[in-house]
PDB file of C-alpha atoms in Angstrom:
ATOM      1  CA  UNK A   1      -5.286 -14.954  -9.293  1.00 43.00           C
ATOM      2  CA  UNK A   2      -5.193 -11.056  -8.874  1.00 41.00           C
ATOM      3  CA  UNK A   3      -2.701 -10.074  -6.972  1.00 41.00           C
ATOM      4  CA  UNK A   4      -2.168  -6.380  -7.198  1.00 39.00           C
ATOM      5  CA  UNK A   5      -3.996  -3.674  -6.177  1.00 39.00           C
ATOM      6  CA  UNK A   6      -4.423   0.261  -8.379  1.00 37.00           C
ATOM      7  CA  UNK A   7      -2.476   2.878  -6.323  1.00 32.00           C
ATOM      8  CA  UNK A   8      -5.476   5.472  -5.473  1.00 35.00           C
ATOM      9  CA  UNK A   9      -4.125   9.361  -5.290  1.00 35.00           C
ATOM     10  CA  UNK A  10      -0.973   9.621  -3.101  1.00 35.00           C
ATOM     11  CA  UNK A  11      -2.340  12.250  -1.508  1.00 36.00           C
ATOM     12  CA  UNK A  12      -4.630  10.667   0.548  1.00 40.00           C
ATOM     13  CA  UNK A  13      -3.758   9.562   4.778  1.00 50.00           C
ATOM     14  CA  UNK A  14      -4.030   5.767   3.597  1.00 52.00           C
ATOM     15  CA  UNK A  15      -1.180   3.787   2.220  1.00 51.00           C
ATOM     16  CA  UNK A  16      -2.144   0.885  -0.465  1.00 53.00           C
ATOM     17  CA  UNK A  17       0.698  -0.478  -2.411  1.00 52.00           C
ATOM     18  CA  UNK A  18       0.904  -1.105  -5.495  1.00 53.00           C
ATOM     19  CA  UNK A  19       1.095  -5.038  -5.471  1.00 70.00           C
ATOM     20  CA  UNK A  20       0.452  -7.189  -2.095  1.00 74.00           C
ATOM     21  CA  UNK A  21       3.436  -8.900  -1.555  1.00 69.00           C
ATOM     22  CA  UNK A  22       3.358 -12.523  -2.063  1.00 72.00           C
ATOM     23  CA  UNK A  23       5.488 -13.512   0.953  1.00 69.00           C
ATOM     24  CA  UNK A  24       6.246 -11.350   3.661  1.00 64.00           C
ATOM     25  CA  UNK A  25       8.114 -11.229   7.280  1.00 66.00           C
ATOM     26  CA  UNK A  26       5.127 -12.432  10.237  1.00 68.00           C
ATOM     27  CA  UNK A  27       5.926 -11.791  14.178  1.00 65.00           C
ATOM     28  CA  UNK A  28       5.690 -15.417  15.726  1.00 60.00           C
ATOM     29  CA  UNK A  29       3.653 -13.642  18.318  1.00 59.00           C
ATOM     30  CA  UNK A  30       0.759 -12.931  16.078  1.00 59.00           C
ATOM     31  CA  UNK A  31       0.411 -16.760  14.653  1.00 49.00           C
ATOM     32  CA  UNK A  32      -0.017 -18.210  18.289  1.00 51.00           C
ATOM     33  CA  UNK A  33      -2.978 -15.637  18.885  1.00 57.00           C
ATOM     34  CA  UNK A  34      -6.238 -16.863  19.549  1.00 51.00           C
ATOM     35  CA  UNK A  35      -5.605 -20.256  18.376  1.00 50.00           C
ATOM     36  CA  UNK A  36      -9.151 -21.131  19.181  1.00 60.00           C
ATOM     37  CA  UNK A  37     -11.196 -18.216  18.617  1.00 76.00           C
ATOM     38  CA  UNK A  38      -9.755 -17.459  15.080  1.00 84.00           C
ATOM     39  CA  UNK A  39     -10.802 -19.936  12.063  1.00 87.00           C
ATOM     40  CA  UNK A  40      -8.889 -20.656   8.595  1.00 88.00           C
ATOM     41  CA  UNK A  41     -10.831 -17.546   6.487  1.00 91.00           C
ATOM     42  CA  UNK A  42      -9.776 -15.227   9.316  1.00 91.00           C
ATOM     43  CA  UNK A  43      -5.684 -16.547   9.345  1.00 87.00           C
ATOM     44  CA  UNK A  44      -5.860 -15.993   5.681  1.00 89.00           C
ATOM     45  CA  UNK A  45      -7.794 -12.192   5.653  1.00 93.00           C
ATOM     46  CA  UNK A  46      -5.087 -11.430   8.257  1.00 90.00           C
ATOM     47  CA  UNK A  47      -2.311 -12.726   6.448  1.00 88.00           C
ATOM     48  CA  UNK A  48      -3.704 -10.352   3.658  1.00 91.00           C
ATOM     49  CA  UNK A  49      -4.325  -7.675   6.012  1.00 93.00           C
ATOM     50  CA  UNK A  50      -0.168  -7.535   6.686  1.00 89.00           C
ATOM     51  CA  UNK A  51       0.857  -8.167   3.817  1.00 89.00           C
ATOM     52  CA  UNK A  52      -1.417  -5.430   2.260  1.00 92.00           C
ATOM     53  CA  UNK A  53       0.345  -3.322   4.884  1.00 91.00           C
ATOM     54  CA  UNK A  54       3.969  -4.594   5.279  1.00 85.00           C
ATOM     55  CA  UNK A  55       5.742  -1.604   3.431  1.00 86.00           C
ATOM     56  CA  UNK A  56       3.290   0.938   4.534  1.00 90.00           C
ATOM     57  CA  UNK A  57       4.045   0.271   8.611  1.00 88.00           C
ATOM     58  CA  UNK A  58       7.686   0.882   7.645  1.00 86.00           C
ATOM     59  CA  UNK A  59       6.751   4.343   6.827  1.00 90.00           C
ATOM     60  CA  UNK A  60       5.061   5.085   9.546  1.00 91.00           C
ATOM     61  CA  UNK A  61       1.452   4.550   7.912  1.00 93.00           C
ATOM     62  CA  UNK A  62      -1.508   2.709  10.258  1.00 94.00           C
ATOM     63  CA  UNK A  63      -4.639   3.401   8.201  1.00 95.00           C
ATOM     64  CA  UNK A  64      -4.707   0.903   5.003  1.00 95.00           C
ATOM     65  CA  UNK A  65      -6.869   0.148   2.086  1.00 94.00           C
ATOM     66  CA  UNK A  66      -7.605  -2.987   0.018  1.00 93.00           C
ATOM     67  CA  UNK A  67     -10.532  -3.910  -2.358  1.00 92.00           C
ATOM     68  CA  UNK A  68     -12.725  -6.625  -0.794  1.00 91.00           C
ATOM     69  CA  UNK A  69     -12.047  -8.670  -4.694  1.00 91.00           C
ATOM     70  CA  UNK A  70      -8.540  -8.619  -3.960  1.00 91.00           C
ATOM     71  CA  UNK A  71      -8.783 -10.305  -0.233  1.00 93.00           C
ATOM     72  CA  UNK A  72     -10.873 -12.793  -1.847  1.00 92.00           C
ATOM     73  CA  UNK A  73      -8.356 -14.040  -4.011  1.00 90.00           C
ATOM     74  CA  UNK A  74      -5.778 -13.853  -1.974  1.00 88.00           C
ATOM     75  CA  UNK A  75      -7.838 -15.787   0.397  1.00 89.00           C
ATOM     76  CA  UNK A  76      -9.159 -18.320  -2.158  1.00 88.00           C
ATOM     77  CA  UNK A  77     -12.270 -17.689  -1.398  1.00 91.00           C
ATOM     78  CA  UNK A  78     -14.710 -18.422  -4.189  1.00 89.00           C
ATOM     79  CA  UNK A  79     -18.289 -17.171  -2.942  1.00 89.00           C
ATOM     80  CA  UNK A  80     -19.287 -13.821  -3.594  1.00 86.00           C
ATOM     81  CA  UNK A  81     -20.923 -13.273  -0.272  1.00 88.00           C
ATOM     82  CA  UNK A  82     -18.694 -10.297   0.696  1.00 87.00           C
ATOM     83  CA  UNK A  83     -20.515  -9.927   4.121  1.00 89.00           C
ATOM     84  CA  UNK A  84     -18.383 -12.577   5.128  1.00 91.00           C
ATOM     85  CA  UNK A  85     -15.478 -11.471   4.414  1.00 90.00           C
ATOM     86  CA  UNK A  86     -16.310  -7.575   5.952  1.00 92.00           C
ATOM     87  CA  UNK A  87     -17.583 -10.317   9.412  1.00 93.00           C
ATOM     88  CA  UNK A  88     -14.281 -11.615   9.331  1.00 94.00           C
ATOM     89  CA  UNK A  89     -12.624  -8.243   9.668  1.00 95.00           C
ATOM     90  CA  UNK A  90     -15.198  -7.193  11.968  1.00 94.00           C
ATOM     91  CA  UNK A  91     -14.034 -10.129  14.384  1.00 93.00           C
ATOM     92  CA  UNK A  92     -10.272  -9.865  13.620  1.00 93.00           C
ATOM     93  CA  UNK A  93     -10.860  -5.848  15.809  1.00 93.00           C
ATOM     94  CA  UNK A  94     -12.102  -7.379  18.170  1.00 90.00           C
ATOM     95  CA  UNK A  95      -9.643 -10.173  18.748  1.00 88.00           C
ATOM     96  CA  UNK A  96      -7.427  -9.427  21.894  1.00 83.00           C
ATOM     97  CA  UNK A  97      -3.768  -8.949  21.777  1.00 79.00           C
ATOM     98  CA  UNK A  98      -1.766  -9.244  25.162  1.00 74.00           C
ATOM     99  CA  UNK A  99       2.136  -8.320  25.001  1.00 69.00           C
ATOM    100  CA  UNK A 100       4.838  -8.229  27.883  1.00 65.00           C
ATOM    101  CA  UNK A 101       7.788  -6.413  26.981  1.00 65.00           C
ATOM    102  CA  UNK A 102      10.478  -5.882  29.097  1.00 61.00           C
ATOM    103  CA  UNK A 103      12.428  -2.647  29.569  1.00 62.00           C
ATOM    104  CA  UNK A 104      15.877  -3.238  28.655  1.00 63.00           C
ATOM    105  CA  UNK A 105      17.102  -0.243  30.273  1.00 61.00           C
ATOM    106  CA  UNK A 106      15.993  -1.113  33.498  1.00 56.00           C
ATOM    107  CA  UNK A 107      17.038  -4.297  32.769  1.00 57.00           C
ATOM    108  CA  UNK A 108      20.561  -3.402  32.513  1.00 63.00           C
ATOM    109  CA  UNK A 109      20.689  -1.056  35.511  1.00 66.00           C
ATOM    110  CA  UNK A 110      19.555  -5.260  37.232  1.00 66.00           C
ATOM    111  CA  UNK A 111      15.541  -3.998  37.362  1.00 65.00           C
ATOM    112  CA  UNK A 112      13.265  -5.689  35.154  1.00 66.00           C
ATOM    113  CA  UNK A 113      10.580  -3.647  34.650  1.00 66.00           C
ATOM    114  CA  UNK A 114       7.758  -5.353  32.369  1.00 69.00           C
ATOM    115  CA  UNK A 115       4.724  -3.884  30.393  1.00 69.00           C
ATOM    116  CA  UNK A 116       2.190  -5.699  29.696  1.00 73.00           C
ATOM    117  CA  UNK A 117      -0.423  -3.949  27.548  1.00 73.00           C
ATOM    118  CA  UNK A 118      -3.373  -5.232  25.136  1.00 78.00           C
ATOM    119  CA  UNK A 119      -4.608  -4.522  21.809  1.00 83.00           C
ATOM    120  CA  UNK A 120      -7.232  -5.399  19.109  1.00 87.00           C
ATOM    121  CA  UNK A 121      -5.743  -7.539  15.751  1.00 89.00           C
ATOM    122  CA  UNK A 122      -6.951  -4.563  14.180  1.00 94.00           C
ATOM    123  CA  UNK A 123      -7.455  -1.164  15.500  1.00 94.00           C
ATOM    124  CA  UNK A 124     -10.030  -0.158  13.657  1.00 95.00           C
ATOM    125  CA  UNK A 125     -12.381  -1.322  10.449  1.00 92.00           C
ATOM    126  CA  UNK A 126     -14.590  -0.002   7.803  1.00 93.00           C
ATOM    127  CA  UNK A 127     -16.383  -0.570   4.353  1.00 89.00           C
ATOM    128  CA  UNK A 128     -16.095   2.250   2.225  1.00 90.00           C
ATOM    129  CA  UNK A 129     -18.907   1.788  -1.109  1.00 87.00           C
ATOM    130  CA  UNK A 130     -17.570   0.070  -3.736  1.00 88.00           C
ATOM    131  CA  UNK A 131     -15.817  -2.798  -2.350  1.00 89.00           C
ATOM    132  CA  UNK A 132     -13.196  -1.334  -0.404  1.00 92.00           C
ATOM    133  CA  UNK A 133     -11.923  -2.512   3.420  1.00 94.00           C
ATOM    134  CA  UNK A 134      -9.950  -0.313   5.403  1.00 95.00           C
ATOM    135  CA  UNK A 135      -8.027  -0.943   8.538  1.00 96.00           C
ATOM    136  CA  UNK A 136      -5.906   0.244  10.700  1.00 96.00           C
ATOM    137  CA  UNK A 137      -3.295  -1.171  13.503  1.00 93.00           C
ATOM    138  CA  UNK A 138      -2.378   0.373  16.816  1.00 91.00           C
ATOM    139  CA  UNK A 139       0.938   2.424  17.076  1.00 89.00           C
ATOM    140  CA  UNK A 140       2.324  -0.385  19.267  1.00 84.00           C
ATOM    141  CA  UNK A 141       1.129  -3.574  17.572  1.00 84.00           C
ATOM    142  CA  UNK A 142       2.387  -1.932  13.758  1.00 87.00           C
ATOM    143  CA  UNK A 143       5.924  -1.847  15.722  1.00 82.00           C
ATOM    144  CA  UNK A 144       5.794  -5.380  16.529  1.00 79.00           C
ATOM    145  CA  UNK A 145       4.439  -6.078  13.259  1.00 80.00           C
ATOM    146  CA  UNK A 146       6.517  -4.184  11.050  1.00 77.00           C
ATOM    147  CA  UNK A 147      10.489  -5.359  12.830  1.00 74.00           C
ATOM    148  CA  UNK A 148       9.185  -8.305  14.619  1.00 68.00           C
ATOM    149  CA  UNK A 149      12.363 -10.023  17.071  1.00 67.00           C
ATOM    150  CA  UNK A 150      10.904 -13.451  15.727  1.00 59.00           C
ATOM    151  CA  UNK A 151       9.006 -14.322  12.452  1.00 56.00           C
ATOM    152  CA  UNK A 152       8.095 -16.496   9.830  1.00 61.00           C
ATOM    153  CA  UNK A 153       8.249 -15.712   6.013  1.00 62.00           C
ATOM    154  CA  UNK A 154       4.480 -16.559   5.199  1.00 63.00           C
ATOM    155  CA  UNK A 155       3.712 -17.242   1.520  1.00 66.00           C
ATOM    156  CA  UNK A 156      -0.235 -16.192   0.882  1.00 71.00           C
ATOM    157  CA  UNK A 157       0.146 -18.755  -2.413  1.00 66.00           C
ATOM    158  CA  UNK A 158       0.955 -21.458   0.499  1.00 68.00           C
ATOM    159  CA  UNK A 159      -1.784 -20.391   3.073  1.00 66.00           C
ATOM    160  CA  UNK A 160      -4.284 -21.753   0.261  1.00 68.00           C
ATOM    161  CA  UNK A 161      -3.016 -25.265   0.317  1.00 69.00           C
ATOM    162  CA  UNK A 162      -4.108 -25.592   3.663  1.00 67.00           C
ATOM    163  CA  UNK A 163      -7.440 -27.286   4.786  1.00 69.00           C
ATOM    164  CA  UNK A 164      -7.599 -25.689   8.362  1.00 64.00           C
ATOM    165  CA  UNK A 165      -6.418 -23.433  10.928  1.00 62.00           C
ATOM    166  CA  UNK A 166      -4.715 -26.062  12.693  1.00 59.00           C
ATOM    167  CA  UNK A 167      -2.367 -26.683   9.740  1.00 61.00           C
ATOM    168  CA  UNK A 168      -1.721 -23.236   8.626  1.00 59.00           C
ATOM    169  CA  UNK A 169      -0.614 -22.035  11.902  1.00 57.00           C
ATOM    170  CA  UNK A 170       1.364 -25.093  12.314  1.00 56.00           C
ATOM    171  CA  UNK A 171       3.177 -23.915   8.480  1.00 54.00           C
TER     172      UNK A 171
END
């Protein structure tokens, strides 16, 4: 399995590591979403997705890069029909994200004040020629993503033992 990605030039507004990371820290939040709309190949591309991104949203970056060849491994998916794969991300914009946070200033002056605000999985998605998906999160979902309160370590070498969605967001 292939598990790094080339560095393009540093110049550029994206971020792509050198290497995905192999395990990484996952807000709890973001496994219980759409339990029922999302299936196994789309729990694995997002499980890419962050960890692709995991170092990057630390800086400060949104907009990331990652060649379609390496998802596929990653994702132990064997076919070469890479339309699937660019569906999949296609879907995981469009998946809704609802969070309530509280105001913890308010909250100590005895006022709880809550915000509850939505957002796509992704923010945004495109192919670029040659094989290459980029993404991009929200400013407020990369903050939950990035220092989640509560998380998981997720292992993308585990996420392929699984059979379905039911028992990888159970893991």
């Amino acid at each position: 399995m292939s598990n790094s990605t080339e560095l393009t030039d540093t110049s550029t507004e994206f971020f792509q590591p050198a290497n995905i990371p192999e395990s990484f820290k996952k807000a709890v939040g973001v496994v219980q979403i759409a339990m029922g709309d999302l299936g196994l190949l789309h729990r694995k591309c997002y499980n890419v997705a962050l960890a692709n991104a995991y170092e990057g949203l630390g800086q400060g970056k949104r907009t990331f890069r990652v060649p379609v060849s390496v998802v596929s491994d990653w994702c132990d998916f064997k076919s070469h029909n890479y339309q699937a794969l660019y569906d999949v991300f296609e879907e995981l914009r469009v998946t809704h994200v609802k969070s309530v946070t509280f105001d913890e200033k308010e909250a100590q002056k005895g006022r709880k004040r809550k915000r509850v605000s939505g957002d796509g999985l992704l923010s945004s998605f495109a192919i670029i020629e040659g094989g290459i998906i980029e993404y991009s999160f929200s400013d407020h979902l990369a903050e939950i993503l990035h220092e989640p309160e509560q998380y998981i370590w997720l292992s993308l070498n585990a996420q392929n033992k699984f059979d379905s969605k039911y028992e990888l967001n159970l893991f």
